[in-house]
Tab-separated table of C-alpha atoms in Angstrom:
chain	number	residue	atom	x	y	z
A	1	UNK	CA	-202.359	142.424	-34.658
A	2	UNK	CA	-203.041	146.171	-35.406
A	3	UNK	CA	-200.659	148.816	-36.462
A	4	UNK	CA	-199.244	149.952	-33.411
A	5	UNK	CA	-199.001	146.267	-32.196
A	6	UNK	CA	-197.345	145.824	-35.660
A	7	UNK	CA	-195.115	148.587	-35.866
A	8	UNK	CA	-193.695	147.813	-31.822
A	9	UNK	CA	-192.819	144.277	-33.362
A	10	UNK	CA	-190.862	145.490	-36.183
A	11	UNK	CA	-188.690	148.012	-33.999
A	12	UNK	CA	-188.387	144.732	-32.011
A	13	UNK	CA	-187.278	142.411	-34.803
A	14	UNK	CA	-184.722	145.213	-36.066
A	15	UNK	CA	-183.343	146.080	-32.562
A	16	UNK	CA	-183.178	141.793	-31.940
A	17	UNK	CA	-181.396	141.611	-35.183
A	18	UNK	CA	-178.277	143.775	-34.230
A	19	UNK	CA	-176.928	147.246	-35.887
A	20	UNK	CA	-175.315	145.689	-38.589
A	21	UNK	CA	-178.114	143.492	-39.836
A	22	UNK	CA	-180.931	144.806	-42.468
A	23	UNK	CA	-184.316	143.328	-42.301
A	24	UNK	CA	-185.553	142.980	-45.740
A	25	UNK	CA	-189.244	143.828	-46.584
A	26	UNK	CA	-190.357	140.567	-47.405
A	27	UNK	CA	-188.940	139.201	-44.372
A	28	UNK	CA	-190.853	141.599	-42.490
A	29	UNK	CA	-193.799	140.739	-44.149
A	30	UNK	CA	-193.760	136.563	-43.843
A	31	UNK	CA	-192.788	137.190	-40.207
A	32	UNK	CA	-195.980	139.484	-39.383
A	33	UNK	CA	-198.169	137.437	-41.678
A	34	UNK	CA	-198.813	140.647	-43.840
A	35	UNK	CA	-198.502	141.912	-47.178
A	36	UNK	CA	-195.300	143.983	-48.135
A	37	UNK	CA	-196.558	146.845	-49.671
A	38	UNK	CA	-198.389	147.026	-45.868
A	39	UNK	CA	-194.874	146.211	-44.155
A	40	UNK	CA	-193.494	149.059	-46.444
A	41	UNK	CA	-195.926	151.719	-45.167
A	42	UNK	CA	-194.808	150.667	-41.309
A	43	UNK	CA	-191.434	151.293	-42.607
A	44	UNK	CA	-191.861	154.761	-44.013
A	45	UNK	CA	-193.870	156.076	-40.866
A	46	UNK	CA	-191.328	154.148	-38.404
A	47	UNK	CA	-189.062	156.022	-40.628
A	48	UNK	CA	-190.102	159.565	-40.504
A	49	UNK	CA	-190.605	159.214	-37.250
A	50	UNK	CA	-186.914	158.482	-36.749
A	51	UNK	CA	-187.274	155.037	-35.096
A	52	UNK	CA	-185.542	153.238	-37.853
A	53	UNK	CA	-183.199	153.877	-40.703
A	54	UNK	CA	-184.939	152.574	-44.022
A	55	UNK	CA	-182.798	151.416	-46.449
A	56	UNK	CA	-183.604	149.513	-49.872
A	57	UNK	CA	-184.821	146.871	-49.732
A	58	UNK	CA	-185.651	146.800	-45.885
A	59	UNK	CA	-184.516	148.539	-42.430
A	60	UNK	CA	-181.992	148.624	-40.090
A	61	UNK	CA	-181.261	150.443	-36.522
A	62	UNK	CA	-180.715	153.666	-36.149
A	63	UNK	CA	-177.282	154.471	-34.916
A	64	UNK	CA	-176.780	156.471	-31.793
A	65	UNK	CA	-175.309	159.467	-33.295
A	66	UNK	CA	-172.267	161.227	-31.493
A	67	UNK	CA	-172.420	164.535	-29.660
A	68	UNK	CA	-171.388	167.217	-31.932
A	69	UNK	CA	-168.324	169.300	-31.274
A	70	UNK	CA	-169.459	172.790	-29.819
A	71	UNK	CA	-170.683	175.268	-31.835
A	72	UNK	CA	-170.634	172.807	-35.230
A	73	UNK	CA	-173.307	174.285	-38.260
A	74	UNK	CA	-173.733	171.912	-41.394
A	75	UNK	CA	-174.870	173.131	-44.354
A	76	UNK	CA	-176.602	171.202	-47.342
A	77	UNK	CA	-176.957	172.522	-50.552
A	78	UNK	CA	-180.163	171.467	-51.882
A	79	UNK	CA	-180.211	170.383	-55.453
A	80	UNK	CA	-176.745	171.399	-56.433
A	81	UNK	CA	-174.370	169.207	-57.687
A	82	UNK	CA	-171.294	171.053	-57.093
A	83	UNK	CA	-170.511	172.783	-54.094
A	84	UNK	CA	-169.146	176.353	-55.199
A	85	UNK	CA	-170.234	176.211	-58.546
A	86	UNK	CA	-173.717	178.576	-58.390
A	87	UNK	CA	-172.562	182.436	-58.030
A	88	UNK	CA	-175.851	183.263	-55.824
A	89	UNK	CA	-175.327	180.844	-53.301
A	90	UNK	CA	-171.518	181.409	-53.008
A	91	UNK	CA	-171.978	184.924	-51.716
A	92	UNK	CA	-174.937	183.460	-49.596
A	93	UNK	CA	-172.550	181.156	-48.174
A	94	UNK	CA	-169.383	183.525	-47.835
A	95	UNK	CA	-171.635	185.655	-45.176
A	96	UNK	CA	-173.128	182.493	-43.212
A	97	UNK	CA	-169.475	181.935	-42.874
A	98	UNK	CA	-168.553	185.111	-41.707
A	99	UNK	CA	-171.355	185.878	-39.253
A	100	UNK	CA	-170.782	182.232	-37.640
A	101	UNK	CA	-167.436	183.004	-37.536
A	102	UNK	CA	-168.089	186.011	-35.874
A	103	UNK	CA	-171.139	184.192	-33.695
A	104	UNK	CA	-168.209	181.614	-32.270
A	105	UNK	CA	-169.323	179.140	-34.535
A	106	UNK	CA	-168.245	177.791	-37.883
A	107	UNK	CA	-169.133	175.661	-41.027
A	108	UNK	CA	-168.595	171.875	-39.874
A	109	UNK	CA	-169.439	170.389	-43.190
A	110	UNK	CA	-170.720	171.607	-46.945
A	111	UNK	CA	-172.596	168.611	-48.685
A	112	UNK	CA	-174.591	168.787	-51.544
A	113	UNK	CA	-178.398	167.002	-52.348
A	114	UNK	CA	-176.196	164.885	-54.769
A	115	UNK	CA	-174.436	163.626	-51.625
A	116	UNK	CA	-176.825	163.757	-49.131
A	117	UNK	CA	-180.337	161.960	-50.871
A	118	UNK	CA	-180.995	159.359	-49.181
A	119	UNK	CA	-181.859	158.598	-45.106
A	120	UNK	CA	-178.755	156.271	-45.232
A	121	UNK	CA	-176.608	158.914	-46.295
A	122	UNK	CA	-178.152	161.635	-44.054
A	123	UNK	CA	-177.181	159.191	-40.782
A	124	UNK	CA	-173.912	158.050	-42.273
A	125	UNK	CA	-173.033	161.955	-42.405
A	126	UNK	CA	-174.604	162.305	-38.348
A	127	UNK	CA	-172.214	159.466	-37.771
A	128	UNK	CA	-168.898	160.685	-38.672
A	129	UNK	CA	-170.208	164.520	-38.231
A	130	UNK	CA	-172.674	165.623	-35.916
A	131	UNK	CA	-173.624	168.921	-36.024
A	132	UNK	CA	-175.726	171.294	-33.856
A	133	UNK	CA	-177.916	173.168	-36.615
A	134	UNK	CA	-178.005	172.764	-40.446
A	135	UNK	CA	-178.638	175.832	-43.150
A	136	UNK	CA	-180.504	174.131	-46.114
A	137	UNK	CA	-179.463	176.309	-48.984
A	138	UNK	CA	-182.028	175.676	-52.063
A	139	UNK	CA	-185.427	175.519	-52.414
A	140	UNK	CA	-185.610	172.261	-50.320
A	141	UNK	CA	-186.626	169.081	-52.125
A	142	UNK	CA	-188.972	166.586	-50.310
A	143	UNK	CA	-186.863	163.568	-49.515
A	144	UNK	CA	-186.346	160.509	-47.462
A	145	UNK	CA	-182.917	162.759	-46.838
A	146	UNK	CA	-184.448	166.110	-45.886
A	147	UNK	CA	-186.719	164.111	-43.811
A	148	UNK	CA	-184.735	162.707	-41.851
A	149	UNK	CA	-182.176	165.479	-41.103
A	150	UNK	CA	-185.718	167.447	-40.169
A	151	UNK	CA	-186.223	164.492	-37.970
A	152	UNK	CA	-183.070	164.849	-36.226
A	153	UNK	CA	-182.188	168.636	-36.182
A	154	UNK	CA	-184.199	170.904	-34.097
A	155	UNK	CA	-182.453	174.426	-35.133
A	156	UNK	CA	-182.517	174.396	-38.853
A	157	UNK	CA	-182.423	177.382	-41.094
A	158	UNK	CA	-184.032	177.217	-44.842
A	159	UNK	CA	-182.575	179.885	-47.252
A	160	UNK	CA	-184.947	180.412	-50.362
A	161	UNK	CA	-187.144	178.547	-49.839
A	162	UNK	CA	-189.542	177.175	-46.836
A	163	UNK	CA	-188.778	173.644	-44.999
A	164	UNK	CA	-192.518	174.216	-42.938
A	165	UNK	CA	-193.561	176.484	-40.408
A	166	UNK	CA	-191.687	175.063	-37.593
A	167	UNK	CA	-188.481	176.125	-39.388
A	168	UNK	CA	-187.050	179.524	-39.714
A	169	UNK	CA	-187.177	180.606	-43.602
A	170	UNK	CA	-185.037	183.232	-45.249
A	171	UNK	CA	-186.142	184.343	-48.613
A	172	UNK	CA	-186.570	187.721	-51.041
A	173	UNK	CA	-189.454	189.474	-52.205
A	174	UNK	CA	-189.238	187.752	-55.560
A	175	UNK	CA	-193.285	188.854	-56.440
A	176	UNK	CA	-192.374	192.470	-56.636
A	177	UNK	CA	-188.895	192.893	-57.855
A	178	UNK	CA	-189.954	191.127	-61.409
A	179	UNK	CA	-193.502	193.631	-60.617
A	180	UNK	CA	-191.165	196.652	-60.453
A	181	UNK	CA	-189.172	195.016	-63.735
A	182	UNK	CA	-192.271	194.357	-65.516
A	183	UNK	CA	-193.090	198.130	-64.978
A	184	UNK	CA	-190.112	199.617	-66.122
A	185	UNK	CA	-189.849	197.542	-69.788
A	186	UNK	CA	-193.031	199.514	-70.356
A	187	UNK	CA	-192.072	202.300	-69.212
A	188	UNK	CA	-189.584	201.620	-71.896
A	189	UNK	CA	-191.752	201.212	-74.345
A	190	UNK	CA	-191.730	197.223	-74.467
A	191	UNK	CA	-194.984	195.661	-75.307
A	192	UNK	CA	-194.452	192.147	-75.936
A	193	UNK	CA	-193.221	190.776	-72.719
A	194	UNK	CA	-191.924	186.638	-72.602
A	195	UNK	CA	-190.730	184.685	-69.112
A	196	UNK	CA	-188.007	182.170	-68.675
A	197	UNK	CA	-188.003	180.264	-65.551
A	198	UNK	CA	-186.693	176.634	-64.315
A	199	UNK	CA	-189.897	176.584	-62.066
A	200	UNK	CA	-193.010	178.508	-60.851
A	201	UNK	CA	-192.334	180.500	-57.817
A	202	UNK	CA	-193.466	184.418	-57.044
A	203	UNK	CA	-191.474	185.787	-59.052
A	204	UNK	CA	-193.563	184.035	-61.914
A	205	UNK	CA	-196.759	185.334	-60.184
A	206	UNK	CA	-195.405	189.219	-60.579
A	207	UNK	CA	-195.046	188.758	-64.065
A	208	UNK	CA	-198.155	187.505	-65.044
A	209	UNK	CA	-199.834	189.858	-62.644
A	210	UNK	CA	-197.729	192.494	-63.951
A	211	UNK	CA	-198.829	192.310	-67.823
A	212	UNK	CA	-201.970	191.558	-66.743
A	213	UNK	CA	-201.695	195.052	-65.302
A	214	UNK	CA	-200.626	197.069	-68.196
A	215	UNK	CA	-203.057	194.879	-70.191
A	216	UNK	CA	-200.140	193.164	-72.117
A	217	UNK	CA	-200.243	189.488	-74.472
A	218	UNK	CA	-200.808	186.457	-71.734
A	219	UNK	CA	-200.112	183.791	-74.339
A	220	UNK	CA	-198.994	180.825	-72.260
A	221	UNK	CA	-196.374	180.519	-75.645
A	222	UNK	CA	-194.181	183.605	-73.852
A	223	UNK	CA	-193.983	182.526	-70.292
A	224	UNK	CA	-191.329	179.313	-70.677
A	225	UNK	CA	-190.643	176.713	-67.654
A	226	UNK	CA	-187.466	175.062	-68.559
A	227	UNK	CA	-187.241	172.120	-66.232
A	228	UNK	CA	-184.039	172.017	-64.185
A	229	UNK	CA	-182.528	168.944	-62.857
A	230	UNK	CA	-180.380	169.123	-59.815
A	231	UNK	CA	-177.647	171.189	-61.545
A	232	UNK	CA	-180.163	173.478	-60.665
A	233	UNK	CA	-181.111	176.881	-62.673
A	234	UNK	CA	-177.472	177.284	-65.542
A	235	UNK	CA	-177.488	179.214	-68.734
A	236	UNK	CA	-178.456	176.472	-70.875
A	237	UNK	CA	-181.730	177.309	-69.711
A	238	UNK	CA	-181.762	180.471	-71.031
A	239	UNK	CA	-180.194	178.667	-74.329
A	240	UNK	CA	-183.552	176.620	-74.745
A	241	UNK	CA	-185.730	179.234	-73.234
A	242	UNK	CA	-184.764	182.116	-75.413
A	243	UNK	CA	-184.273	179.047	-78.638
A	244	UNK	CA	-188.245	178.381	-78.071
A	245	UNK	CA	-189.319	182.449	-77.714
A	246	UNK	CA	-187.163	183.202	-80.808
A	247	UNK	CA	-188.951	181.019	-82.865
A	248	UNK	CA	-192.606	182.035	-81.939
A	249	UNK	CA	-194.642	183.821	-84.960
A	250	UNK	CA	-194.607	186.649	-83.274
A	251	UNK	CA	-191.739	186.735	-81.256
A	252	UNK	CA	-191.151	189.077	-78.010
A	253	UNK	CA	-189.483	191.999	-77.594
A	254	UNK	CA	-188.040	191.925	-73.953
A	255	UNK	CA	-187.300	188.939	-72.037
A	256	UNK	CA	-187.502	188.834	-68.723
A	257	UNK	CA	-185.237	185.478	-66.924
A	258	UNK	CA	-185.650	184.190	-63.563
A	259	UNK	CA	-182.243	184.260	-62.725
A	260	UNK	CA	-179.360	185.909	-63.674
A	261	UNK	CA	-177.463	182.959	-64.940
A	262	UNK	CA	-180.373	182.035	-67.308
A	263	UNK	CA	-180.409	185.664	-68.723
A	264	UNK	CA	-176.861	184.729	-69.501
A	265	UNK	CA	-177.374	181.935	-71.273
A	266	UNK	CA	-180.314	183.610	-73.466
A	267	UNK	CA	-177.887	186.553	-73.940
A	268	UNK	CA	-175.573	184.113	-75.195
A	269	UNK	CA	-178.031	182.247	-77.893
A	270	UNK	CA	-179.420	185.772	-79.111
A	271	UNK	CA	-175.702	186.823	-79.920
A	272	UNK	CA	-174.480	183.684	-81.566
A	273	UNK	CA	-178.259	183.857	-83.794
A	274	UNK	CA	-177.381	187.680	-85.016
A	275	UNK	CA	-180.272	188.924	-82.564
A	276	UNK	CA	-178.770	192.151	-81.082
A	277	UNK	CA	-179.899	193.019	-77.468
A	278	UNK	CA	-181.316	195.339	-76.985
A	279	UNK	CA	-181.982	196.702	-80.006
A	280	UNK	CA	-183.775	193.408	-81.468
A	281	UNK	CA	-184.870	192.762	-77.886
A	282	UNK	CA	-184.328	193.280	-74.651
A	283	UNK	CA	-183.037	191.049	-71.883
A	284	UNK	CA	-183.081	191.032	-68.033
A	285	UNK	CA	-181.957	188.952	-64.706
A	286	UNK	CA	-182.473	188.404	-60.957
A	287	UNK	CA	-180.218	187.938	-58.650
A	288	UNK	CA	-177.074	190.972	-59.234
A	289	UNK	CA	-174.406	188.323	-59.462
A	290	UNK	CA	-171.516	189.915	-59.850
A	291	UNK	CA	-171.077	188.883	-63.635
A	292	UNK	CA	-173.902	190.668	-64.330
A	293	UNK	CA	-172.397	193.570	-64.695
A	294	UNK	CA	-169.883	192.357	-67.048
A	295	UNK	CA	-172.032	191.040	-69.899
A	296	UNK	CA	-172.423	192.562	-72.828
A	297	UNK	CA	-174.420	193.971	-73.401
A	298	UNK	CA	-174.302	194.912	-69.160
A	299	UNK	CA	-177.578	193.183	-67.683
A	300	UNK	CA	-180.255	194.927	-66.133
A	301	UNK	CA	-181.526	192.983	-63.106
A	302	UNK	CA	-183.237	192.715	-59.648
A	303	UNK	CA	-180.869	193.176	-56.713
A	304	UNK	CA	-181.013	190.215	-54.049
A	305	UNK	CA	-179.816	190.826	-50.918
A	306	UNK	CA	-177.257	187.990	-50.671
A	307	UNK	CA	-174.873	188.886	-48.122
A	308	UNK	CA	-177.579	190.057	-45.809
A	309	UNK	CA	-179.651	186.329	-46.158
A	310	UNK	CA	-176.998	184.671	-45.452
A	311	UNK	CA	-176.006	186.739	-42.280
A	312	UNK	CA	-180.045	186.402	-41.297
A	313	UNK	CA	-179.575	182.708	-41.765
A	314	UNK	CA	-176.301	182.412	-39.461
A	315	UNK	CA	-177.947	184.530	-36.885
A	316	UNK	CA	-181.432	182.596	-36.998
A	317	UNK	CA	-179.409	179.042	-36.412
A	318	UNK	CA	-177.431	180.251	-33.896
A	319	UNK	CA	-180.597	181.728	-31.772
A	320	UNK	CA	-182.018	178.162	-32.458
A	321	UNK	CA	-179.488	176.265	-31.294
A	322	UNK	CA	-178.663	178.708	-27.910
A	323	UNK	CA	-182.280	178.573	-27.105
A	324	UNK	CA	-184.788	175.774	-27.252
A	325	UNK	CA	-187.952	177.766	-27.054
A	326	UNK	CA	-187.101	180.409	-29.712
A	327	UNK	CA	-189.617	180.302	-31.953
A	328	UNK	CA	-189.303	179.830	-35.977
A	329	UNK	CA	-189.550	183.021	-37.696
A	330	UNK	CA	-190.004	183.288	-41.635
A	331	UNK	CA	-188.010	186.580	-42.689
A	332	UNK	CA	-188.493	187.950	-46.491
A	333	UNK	CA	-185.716	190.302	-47.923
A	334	UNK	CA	-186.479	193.643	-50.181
A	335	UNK	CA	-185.221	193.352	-53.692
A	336	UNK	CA	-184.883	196.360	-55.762
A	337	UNK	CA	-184.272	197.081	-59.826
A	338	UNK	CA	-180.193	197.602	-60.819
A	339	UNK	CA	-180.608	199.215	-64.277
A	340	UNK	CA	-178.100	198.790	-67.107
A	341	UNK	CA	-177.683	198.499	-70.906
A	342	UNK	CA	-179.449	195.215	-71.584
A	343	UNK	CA	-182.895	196.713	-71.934
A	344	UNK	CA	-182.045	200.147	-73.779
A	345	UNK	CA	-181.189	201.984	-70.654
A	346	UNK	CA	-178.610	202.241	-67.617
């Protein structure tokens, strides 16, 4: 029996066995006289290619999902625990909402990656809620979840981050708003210039581009990667980030964070440690949250365009949805500096 003889038989077995009924692996395997680890590769493929829904353990059916109500737009929030709880992403979603709204559409369902992780969950949500496009907000994580929903959902929108090139992607020019940053702490006279980050993205790339252009310390000791988990990028990052820097020899003297809310949090540690900013050292963001402006010191950042991805995204899914052969377009946002006190300056 080869694969595709293989495969056939297991869709066969699963459809035989009735939607209720999981097939466990090593079932699959004494039936078809083959190894499990070989039944569990069928699975995944059969899987991916949305011919089954794989479940631990085994497989079952897919479910015939229900038409969606008109004009229906999902939106997953990909690796965030709580739904309203990340400042960027709020004002993202505020004008998706809007825009739809304005479109004749609207926000069916909000579910975040902590909801939504598995291809079990993903078809339990198609089941009680179908939709007609999905925004993935969040750099997207590659899951049985994600897979499936890609599987399933022809007009889907990706909003920092890229879900592949037959998706439309709407990001910022993260590269050269910390390049333009990077330039204007020297400019300022800073010399010794450390990174905080909860992963490696462009905007990592224009720093160490950027130093490397003024001819500045590299010292892999100032450029931190605090690893998030799927709270996704908080303060206490800039807590153990700014903690680490602090303690170095030879310490910097301007930070600059990946995100606003981790500038926060370093803010934060360097005040309760008696290490004035910015006179000790200085401190910047990305993002222009709207707190931003009311730390204190006030905290010089990179402007992201949030309202205007958000409408992009809402605008992209709907011309997805209204027309099958519109093709994916991958749309990148200007950033630009917003300077204030937290670097000597405003």
């Amino acid at each position: 029996m080869n694969k595709e003889e293989r495969q056939n038989r297991i869709i066969q077995l699963i459809e035989q066995s009735g939607r209720a009924q999981i097939l466990g692996t090593r079932q699959l395997a004494e039936d078809l006289g083959v190894s499990e680890m070989t039944v569990r590769r069928d699975l995944q493929e059969l899987s991916q290619e949305g011919l089954l829904l794989r479940q631990h353990g085994g497989a079952g059916q897919v479910r015939p999902q229900p038409k969606p109500r008109q004009n229906d737009v999902g939106i997953l929030l990909v690796s965030r625990t709580g739904k309203y709880s990340d400042p960027f992403f709020n004002a993202v979603l505020e004008a998706v909402d809007h825009k739809l709204h304005e479109l004749g559409y609207h926000i069916a369902h909000i579910n975040t990656h902590a909801e939504i992780n598995t291809a079990a969950q993903a078809a339990h949500l198609f089941e009680s809620r179908a939709v007609n496009g999905l925004i993935l907000v969040g750099p997207p994580l590659s899951t049985e979840a994600i897979d499936y929903l890609k599987s399933q959902i022809r007009a889907l929108v990706s909003i920092a981050g890229s879900a592949g090139g037959d998706y439309d992607t709407i990001t910022f020019d993260g590269y050269h708003g910390i390049r333009q940053m990077v330039d204007h702490l020297v400019q300022r006279g800073y010399r010794r210039l450390a990174y905080i980050t909860g992963h490696y993205d462009a905007r990592q790339q224009g720093y160490l581009d950027g130093i490397a252009a003024h001819g500045l310390a590299n010292e892999a000791a100032l450029c931190v990667t605090v690893h998030a988990g799927i709270d996704g990028w908080t303060p206490q990052l800039g807590h153990i980030g700014a903690q680490q820097l602090m303690g170095l020899p030879h310490p910097p003297d301007a930070i600059l964070c990946a995100s606003d809310l981790i500038a926060i949090g370093a803010i934060q540690w360097l005040h309760e440690h008696k290490i004035r900013v910015p006179e000790d050292v200085g401190v910047t963001g990305f993002d222009n949250i709207a707190e931003s402006a009311f730390t204190v010191p006030s905290l010089t950042t990179v402007q992201v365009h949030k309202r205007l991805i958000g409408t992009l995204a809402a605008e992209r899914v709907v011309k997805r949805i209204e027309n099958e052969d519109e093709i994916p377009l991958s749309i990148q946002t200007p950033t630009k500096l917003v300077i204030r006190r937290s670097c000597g300056s405003e």
